[in-house]
Structures are given as C-alpha cells and as structure tokens.
PDB file of C-alpha atoms and ligand atoms in Angstrom:
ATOM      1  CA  UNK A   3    -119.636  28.284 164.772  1.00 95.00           C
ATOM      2  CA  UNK A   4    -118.774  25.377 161.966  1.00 98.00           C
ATOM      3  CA  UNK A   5    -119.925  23.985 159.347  1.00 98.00           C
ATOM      4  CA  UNK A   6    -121.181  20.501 159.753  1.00 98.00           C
ATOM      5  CA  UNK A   7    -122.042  18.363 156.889  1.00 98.00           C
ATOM      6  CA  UNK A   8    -124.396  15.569 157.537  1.00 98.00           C
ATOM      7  CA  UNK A   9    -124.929  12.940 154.729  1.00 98.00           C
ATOM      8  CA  UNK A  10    -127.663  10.743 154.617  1.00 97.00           C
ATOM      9  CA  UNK A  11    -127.644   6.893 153.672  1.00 94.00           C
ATOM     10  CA  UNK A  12    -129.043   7.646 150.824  1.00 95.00           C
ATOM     11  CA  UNK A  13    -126.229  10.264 149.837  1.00 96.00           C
ATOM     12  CA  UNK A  14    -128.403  13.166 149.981  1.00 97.00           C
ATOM     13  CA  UNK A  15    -125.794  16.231 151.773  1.00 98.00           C
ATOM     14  CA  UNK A  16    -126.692  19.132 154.168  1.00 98.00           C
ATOM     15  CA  UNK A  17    -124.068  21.461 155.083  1.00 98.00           C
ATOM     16  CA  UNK A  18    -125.063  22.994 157.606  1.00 98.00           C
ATOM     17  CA  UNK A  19    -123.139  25.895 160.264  1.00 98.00           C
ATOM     18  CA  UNK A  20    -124.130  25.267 164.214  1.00 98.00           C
ATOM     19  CA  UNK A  21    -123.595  27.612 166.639  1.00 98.00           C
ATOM     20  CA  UNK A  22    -120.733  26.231 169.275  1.00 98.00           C
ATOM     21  CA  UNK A  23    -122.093  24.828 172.623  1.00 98.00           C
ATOM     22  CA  UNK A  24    -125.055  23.237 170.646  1.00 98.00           C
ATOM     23  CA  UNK A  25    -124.401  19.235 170.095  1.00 98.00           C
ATOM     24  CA  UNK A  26    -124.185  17.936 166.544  1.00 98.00           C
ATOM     25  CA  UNK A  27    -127.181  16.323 167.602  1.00 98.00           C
ATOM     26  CA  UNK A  28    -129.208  19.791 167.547  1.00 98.00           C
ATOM     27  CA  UNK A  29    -127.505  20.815 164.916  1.00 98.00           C
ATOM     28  CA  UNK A  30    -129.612  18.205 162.819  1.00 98.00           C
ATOM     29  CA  UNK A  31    -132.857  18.566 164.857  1.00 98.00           C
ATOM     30  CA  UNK A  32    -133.037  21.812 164.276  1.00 97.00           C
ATOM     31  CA  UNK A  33    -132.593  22.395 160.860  1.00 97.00           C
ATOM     32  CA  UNK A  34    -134.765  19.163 160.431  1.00 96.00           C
ATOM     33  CA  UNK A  35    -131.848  16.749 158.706  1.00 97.00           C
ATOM     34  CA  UNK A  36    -133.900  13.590 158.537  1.00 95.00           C
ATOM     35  CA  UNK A  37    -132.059  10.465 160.281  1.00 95.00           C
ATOM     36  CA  UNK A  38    -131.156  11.335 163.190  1.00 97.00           C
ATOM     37  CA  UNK A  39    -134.027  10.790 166.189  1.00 96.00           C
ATOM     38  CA  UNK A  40    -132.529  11.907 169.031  1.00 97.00           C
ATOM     39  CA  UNK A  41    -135.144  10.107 171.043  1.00 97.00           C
ATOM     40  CA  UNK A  42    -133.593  10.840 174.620  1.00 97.00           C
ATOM     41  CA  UNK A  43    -133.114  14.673 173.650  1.00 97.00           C
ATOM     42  CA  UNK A  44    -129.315  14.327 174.510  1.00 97.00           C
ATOM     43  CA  UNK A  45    -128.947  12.223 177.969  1.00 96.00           C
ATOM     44  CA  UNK A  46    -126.972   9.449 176.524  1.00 96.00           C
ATOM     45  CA  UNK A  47    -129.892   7.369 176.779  1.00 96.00           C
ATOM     46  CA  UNK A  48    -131.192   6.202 173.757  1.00 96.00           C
ATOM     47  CA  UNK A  49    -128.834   5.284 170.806  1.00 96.00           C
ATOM     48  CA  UNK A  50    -131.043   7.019 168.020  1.00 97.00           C
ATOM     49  CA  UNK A  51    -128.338   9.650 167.393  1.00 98.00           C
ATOM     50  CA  UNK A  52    -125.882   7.664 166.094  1.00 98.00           C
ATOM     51  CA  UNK A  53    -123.614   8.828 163.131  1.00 98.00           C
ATOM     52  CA  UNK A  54    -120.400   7.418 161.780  1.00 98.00           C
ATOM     53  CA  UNK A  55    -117.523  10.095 162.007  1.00 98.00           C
ATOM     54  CA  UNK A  56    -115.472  10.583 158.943  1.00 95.00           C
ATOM     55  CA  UNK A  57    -112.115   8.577 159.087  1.00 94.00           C
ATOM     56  CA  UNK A  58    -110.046  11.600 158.920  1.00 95.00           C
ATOM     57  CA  UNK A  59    -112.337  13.538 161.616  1.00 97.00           C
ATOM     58  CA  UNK A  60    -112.464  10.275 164.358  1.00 96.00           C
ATOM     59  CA  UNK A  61    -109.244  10.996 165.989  1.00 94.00           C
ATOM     60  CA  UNK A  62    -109.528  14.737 166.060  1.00 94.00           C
ATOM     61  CA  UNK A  63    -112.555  14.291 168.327  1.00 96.00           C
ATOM     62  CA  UNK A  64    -113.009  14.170 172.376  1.00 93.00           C
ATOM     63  CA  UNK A  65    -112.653  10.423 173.079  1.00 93.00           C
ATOM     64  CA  UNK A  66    -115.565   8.412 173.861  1.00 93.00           C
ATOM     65  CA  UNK A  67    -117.118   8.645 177.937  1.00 90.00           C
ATOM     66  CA  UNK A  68    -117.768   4.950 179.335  1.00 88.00           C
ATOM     67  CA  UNK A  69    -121.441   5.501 179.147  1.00 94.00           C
ATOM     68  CA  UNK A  70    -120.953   6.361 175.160  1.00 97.00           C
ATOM     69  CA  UNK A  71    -119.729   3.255 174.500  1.00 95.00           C
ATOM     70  CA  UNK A  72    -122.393   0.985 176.152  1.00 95.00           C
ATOM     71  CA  UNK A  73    -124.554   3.105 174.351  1.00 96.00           C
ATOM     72  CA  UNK A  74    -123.093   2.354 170.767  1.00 97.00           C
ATOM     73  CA  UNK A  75    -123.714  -1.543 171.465  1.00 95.00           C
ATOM     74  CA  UNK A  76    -127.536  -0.890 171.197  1.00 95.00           C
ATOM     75  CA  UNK A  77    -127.083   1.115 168.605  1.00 97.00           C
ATOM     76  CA  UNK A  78    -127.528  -0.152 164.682  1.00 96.00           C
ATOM     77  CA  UNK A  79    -124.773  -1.433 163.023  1.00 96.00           C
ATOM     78  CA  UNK A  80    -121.917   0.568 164.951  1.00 97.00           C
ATOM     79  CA  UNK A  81    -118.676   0.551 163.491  1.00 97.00           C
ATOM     80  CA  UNK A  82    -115.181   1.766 164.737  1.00 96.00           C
ATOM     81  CA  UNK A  83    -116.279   5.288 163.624  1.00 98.00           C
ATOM     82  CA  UNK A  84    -119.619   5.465 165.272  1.00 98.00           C
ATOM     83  CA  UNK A  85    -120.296   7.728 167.882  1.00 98.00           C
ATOM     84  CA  UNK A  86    -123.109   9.308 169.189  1.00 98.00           C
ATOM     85  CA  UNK A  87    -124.235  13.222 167.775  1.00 98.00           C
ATOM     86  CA  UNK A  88    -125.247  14.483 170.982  1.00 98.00           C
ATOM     87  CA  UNK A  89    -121.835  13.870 172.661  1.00 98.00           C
ATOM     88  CA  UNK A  90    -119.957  15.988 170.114  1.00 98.00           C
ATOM     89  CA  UNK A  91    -120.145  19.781 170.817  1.00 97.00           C
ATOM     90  CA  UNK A  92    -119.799  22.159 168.476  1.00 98.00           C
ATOM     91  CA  UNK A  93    -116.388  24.587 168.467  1.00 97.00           C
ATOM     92  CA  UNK A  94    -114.895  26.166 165.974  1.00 97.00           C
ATOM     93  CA  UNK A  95    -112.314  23.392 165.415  1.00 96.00           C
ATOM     94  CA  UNK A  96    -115.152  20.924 164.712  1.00 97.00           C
ATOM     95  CA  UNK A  97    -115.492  23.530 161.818  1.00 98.00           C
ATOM     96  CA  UNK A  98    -115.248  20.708 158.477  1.00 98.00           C
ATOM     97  CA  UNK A  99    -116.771  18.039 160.508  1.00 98.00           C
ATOM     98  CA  UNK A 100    -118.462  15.308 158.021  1.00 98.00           C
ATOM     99  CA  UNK A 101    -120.484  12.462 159.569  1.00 98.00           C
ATOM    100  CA  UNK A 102    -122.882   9.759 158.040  1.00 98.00           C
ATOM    101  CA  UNK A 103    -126.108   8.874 158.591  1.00 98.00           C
ATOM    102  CA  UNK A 104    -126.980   5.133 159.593  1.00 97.00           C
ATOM    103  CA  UNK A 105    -129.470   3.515 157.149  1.00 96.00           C
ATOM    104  CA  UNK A 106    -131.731   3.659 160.695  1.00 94.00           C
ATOM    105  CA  UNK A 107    -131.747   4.411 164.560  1.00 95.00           C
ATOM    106  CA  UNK A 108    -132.102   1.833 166.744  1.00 82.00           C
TER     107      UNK A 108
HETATM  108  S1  LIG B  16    -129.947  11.692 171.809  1.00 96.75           S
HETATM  109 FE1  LIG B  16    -130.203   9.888 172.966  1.00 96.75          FE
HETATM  110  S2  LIG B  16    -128.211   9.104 173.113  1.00 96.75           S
HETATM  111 FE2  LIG B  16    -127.947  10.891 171.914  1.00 96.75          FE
END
C-alpha cells in the first residue's frame, strides 16, 4: 500500500493510500479524483490518464515501454514528466508518490 497524492490543476489535493498491484490510474477512479478519464480502462490506448510525475519522483519510476511514449504524443500538453497513470503500479516504494493533474485529457 502507499499513499498517493493526486493534485488537480486547479490545486485542489487528495491523498489518497492504494492498495499495491492496482495502477495509479485506479487509484483515482476509484476514489472518484476528478481529472483523470481513463477512457481505455488501462490498455495503453487512449491518453486520458495522463499525469505529470513530480520532479523528484520521475527517475525513481519504471522507465517508460515504447508504446507509452507514442501514447504521450496524443496526449495534452506532455512534458518531460508526463507519463501515463495506468502504467505506474502501486508498491510500497511508490509510497510518497505526488503527480499533477493536466488542465484536461486528450
Ligand atoms: S487508461 Fe488509457 S492509456 Fe491509460
């Protein structure tokens, strides 16, 4: 388990903890966190999970699979700390993990 905190664009904070094995996707659909829409319901298909990772949390994360990365260029606005939610599984060394909510999904 860990605690995720999730902020939204406008500010607004949920920390939240999510059981490991769920996606920090889930995490946010099911305790109803607002901004993330998770459209594909986790295949890597759709873009609308996209969060930027805190810069001090980027590196400590599993790096990117090809098929993450071609899905970040349809997301909006990606930056160098974008990734998608439901590619980052929840452990307990994800415990801290802050990301930020785009302004919208793609
Ligand atoms: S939920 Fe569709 S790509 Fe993550």
């Amino acid at each position: 388990m860990a605690k995720i905190t999730y902020i939204e664009n406008n500010e607004k904070i949920h920390t939240i903890e999510v059981d490991n094995g769920l996606s920090v996707m889930e995490g946010a659909v099911q305790n109803n966190i607002p901004g993330i829409d998770a459209d594909c319901g986790g295949a890597m298909a759709c873009a609308t999970c996209h969060v930027y990772v805190k810069e001090e949390w980027f590196n400590k994360l599993p790096k990117k699979e090809d098929g993450e990365e071609d899905m970040l260029d349809m997301a909006y606005e990606p930056n160098k700390f974008s990734r998608l939610s439901c590619q980052l599984i929840i452990s307990d060394e994800l415990n801290g993990l802050t990301v930020k909510l785009p302004t919208k999904q793609a």
